[in-house]
Coordinates of C-alpha atoms in Angstrom, one line a residue:
Chain E
D1 CA 47.5 68.8 -23.4
T2 CA 48.0 66.4 -20.4
A3 CA 48.3 68.3 -17.1
V4 CA 50.2 65.7 -15.2
S5 CA 51.9 63.0 -17.2
Q6 CA 53.8 59.9 -16.1
T7 CA 55.9 57.5 -18.0
P8 CA 55.8 54.6 -18.4
K9 CA 52.2 53.6 -17.9
Y10 CA 53.1 49.9 -17.4
L11 CA 56.4 48.6 -16.0
V12 CA 57.1 44.9 -15.6
T13 CA 60.5 44.0 -14.3
Q14 CA 62.4 41.3 -12.4
M15 CA 63.3 41.4 -8.7
G16 CA 66.6 43.1 -8.0
N17 CA 66.4 45.5 -11.0
D18 CA 66.5 49.2 -10.7
K19 CA 63.8 51.3 -12.5
S20 CA 62.7 54.9 -12.8
I21 CA 59.3 56.5 -13.3
K22 CA 59.1 60.0 -14.7
C23 CA 56.5 62.7 -14.0
E24 CA 56.0 66.1 -15.5
Q25 CA 53.3 68.7 -14.9
N26 CA 52.5 71.7 -17.2
L27 CA 50.2 73.5 -14.7
G28 CA 52.8 75.8 -13.3
H29 CA 52.3 74.2 -9.8
D30 CA 54.9 74.5 -7.0
T31 CA 54.2 71.2 -5.3
M32 CA 54.5 67.7 -6.5
Y33 CA 53.8 64.3 -4.9
W34 CA 54.3 60.6 -5.2
Y35 CA 51.5 58.3 -4.0
K36 CA 51.4 54.5 -3.9
Q37 CA 48.2 52.6 -4.4
D38 CA 48.2 49.0 -3.3
S39 CA 46.1 46.1 -4.6
K40 CA 43.2 47.1 -2.3
K41 CA 43.1 50.6 -3.8
F42 CA 44.5 52.2 -0.6
L43 CA 46.5 55.4 -1.3
K44 CA 49.4 56.5 0.7
I45 CA 51.7 59.5 0.2
M46 CA 55.4 58.7 -0.2
F47 CA 57.1 62.0 -1.0
S48 CA 56.3 65.6 -1.6
Y49 CA 58.4 68.4 -3.1
N50 CA 57.8 72.1 -3.0
N51 CA 59.8 74.1 -5.5
K52 CA 62.4 71.3 -5.8
E53 CA 62.7 71.0 -2.0
L54 CA 61.7 67.8 -0.3
I55 CA 59.0 68.5 2.3
I56 CA 57.4 65.2 3.0
N57 CA 59.3 61.9 3.2
E58 CA 57.0 59.2 4.7
T59 CA 58.4 56.0 6.1
V60 CA 59.5 54.7 2.7
P61 CA 62.5 52.3 2.2
N62 CA 65.8 54.0 1.2
R63 CA 65.6 52.0 -2.1
F64 CA 63.1 54.7 -3.2
S65 CA 64.7 58.0 -4.1
P66 CA 62.8 60.9 -5.6
K67 CA 64.5 63.6 -7.7
S68 CA 63.2 66.9 -8.7
P69 CA 65.4 68.6 -11.3
D70 CA 63.0 71.6 -11.5
K71 CA 59.5 72.3 -10.2
A72 CA 57.8 70.8 -13.2
H73 CA 59.4 67.4 -12.9
L74 CA 59.5 64.8 -10.1
N75 CA 61.0 61.4 -10.9
L76 CA 61.0 58.3 -8.8
H77 CA 63.9 55.9 -8.8
I78 CA 63.6 52.5 -7.2
N79 CA 66.7 50.3 -6.5
S80 CA 66.7 46.5 -5.9
L81 CA 63.1 46.0 -6.7
E82 CA 61.1 43.6 -4.5
L83 CA 57.9 41.7 -5.1
G84 CA 56.2 44.0 -2.5
D85 CA 56.9 47.0 -4.6
S86 CA 54.2 45.9 -7.1
A87 CA 51.6 48.6 -7.0
V88 CA 50.3 51.6 -8.9
Y89 CA 52.3 54.8 -8.4
F90 CA 50.7 58.1 -8.9
C91 CA 52.3 61.4 -9.4
A92 CA 50.3 64.5 -8.5
S93 CA 50.7 68.3 -8.3
S94 CA 49.1 71.2 -6.6
L95 CA 49.4 74.9 -6.9
R96 CA 50.7 75.6 -3.4
T97 CA 51.3 73.4 -0.4
G98 CA 49.2 73.8 2.7
W99 CA 46.8 76.3 1.1
R100 CA 43.2 75.8 2.2
G101 CA 41.2 74.1 -0.4
T102 CA 44.1 73.5 -2.7
E103 CA 43.3 70.4 -4.8
A104 CA 45.8 67.9 -6.2
F105 CA 45.8 66.9 -9.9
F106 CA 46.8 63.3 -10.5
G107 CA 48.6 61.6 -13.4
Q108 CA 47.2 58.4 -14.9
G109 CA 49.5 56.2 -12.8
T110 CA 52.3 53.7 -13.5
R111 CA 51.4 50.1 -12.8
L112 CA 54.6 48.4 -11.6
T113 CA 54.7 44.7 -11.5
V114 CA 57.8 42.9 -10.1
V115 CA 58.2 39.3 -11.0
Chain T
G1 CA 47.2 61.9 13.2
N2 CA 44.3 63.0 11.0
S3 CA 42.4 60.2 9.2
V4 CA 39.4 59.4 7.1
T5 CA 37.0 56.5 7.3
Q6 CA 34.7 55.5 4.5
M7 CA 32.0 52.9 4.2
E8 CA 33.2 49.6 2.8
G9 CA 32.2 48.5 -0.6
P10 CA 31.4 47.4 -3.1
V11 CA 28.2 49.3 -3.3
T12 CA 26.0 47.9 -6.1
L13 CA 23.0 49.9 -7.3
S14 CA 20.6 49.8 -10.2
E15 CA 20.5 52.7 -12.6
E16 CA 18.6 55.8 -11.3
A17 CA 18.9 54.7 -7.6
F18 CA 19.9 57.1 -4.9
L19 CA 23.5 56.9 -3.8
T20 CA 25.0 57.7 -0.4
I21 CA 28.7 56.9 0.5
N22 CA 29.5 57.7 4.1
C23 CA 32.7 59.5 5.1
T24 CA 33.8 60.6 8.5
Y25 CA 37.0 62.2 9.5
T26 CA 39.2 62.6 12.6
A27 CA 41.2 65.8 12.6
T28 CA 42.5 68.6 14.7
G29 CA 40.9 71.8 13.5
Y30 CA 38.8 72.0 10.4
P31 CA 40.7 70.7 7.4
S32 CA 39.5 71.0 3.8
L33 CA 37.6 68.0 2.6
F34 CA 37.5 66.4 -0.9
W35 CA 35.9 63.6 -2.9
Y36 CA 38.0 62.1 -5.6
V37 CA 36.8 59.6 -8.2
Q38 CA 38.9 57.0 -10.0
Y39 CA 37.5 55.4 -13.2
P40 CA 38.9 52.1 -14.3
G41 CA 42.4 52.3 -15.5
E42 CA 42.7 56.0 -14.8
G43 CA 44.1 58.4 -12.3
L44 CA 42.1 60.3 -9.6
Q45 CA 40.0 63.3 -10.5
L46 CA 38.6 65.8 -8.1
L47 CA 34.8 65.4 -7.9
L48 CA 34.1 68.1 -5.3
K49 CA 35.4 69.9 -2.3
A50 CA 34.5 71.9 0.8
T51 CA 36.8 74.2 2.8
K52 CA 34.8 75.1 5.8
A53 CA 31.9 73.9 8.0
D54 CA 28.5 73.9 6.3
D55 CA 30.0 74.3 2.9
K56 CA 28.3 72.2 0.2
G57 CA 30.4 70.9 -2.7
S58 CA 28.7 69.8 -5.8
N59 CA 29.6 68.6 -9.3
K60 CA 28.0 66.4 -12.0
G61 CA 24.9 65.7 -9.8
F62 CA 27.0 64.7 -6.8
E63 CA 27.0 66.7 -3.6
A64 CA 28.5 66.6 -0.1
T65 CA 28.1 68.9 2.9
Y66 CA 30.9 69.6 5.5
R67 CA 29.3 68.8 8.8
K68 CA 31.6 69.6 11.7
E69 CA 29.1 68.5 14.4
T70 CA 29.2 64.9 13.1
T71 CA 32.7 65.2 11.5
S72 CA 31.2 63.9 8.2
F73 CA 31.3 64.6 4.5
H74 CA 28.9 62.1 3.0
L75 CA 28.7 61.8 -0.8
E76 CA 25.2 61.7 -2.4
K77 CA 23.6 61.6 -5.8
G78 CA 20.0 61.5 -6.6
S79 CA 20.0 59.2 -9.6
V80 CA 23.1 57.2 -10.5
Q81 CA 24.1 56.1 -14.0
V82 CA 26.1 53.2 -15.3
S83 CA 28.9 55.6 -16.1
D84 CA 29.2 56.5 -12.4
S85 CA 30.7 53.1 -11.8
A86 CA 34.1 53.9 -10.3
V87 CA 36.1 54.0 -7.0
Y88 CA 35.3 57.0 -4.8
F89 CA 37.8 58.4 -2.3
C90 CA 37.1 60.8 0.5
A91 CA 40.1 62.8 1.6
L92 CA 41.2 65.6 3.8
M93 CA 44.1 68.0 3.6
D94 CA 46.5 67.4 6.5
G95 CA 49.1 70.2 6.4
N96 CA 51.0 69.6 3.2
K97 CA 49.4 66.3 2.1
L98 CA 46.1 64.7 1.2
V99 CA 45.1 61.8 3.5
F100 CA 42.7 59.4 1.8
G101 CA 40.0 57.0 3.0
A102 CA 40.2 53.4 1.8
G103 CA 38.0 54.0 -1.2
T104 CA 34.5 52.7 -2.0
I105 CA 33.8 50.8 -5.2
L106 CA 30.5 51.7 -6.8
R107 CA 28.9 49.4 -9.4
V108 CA 25.8 50.6 -11.2
K109 CA 23.8 48.0 -13.1
S110 CA 21.6 48.9 -16.1

């Protein structure tokens, strides 16, 4: 049973479209994250939710809007897609936020290509 | 803010060679430190971690020791295999988020 699952795995879309990526975790964790990995493999946090509450919102364009309907799900909606949004997006979860040694579990990633 | 610096890759080794991937950090206090591995086409997996100074994390033949004197957490393995080819990320816990280094590509040739 997959711990952190994301859909879709691949997403190819045209500039200007709106798309969503879904994430679900079955680990009973309180905290979920979205990370973006660029073409050079660099990983940067975008958002974090703890028990459905937004706790981290890095300098991400307003076109990106996360939504957490419950603590097991964190979706990412992107409006008006741009070429520069092409990247791999990873969802992750951890048991508690800020606890010493708490590790994060990652999904397999969604490769978004904007053409 | 807190940050992590890793040696640049790619690192190319022959099978059974010794591996070291350097990682240093800048942080206030003593954050928890992690090594994650990303195999081709997959997500990140935790490889090992250490939560306080002088702790040694180990897993699958890899190990790293939390050195506060040198603010380092270097990854080592005595004998690499082709199956170890992947991208390795050093990371620290900064409050509520993981901060990653740039990643080091490891290629192991048979």
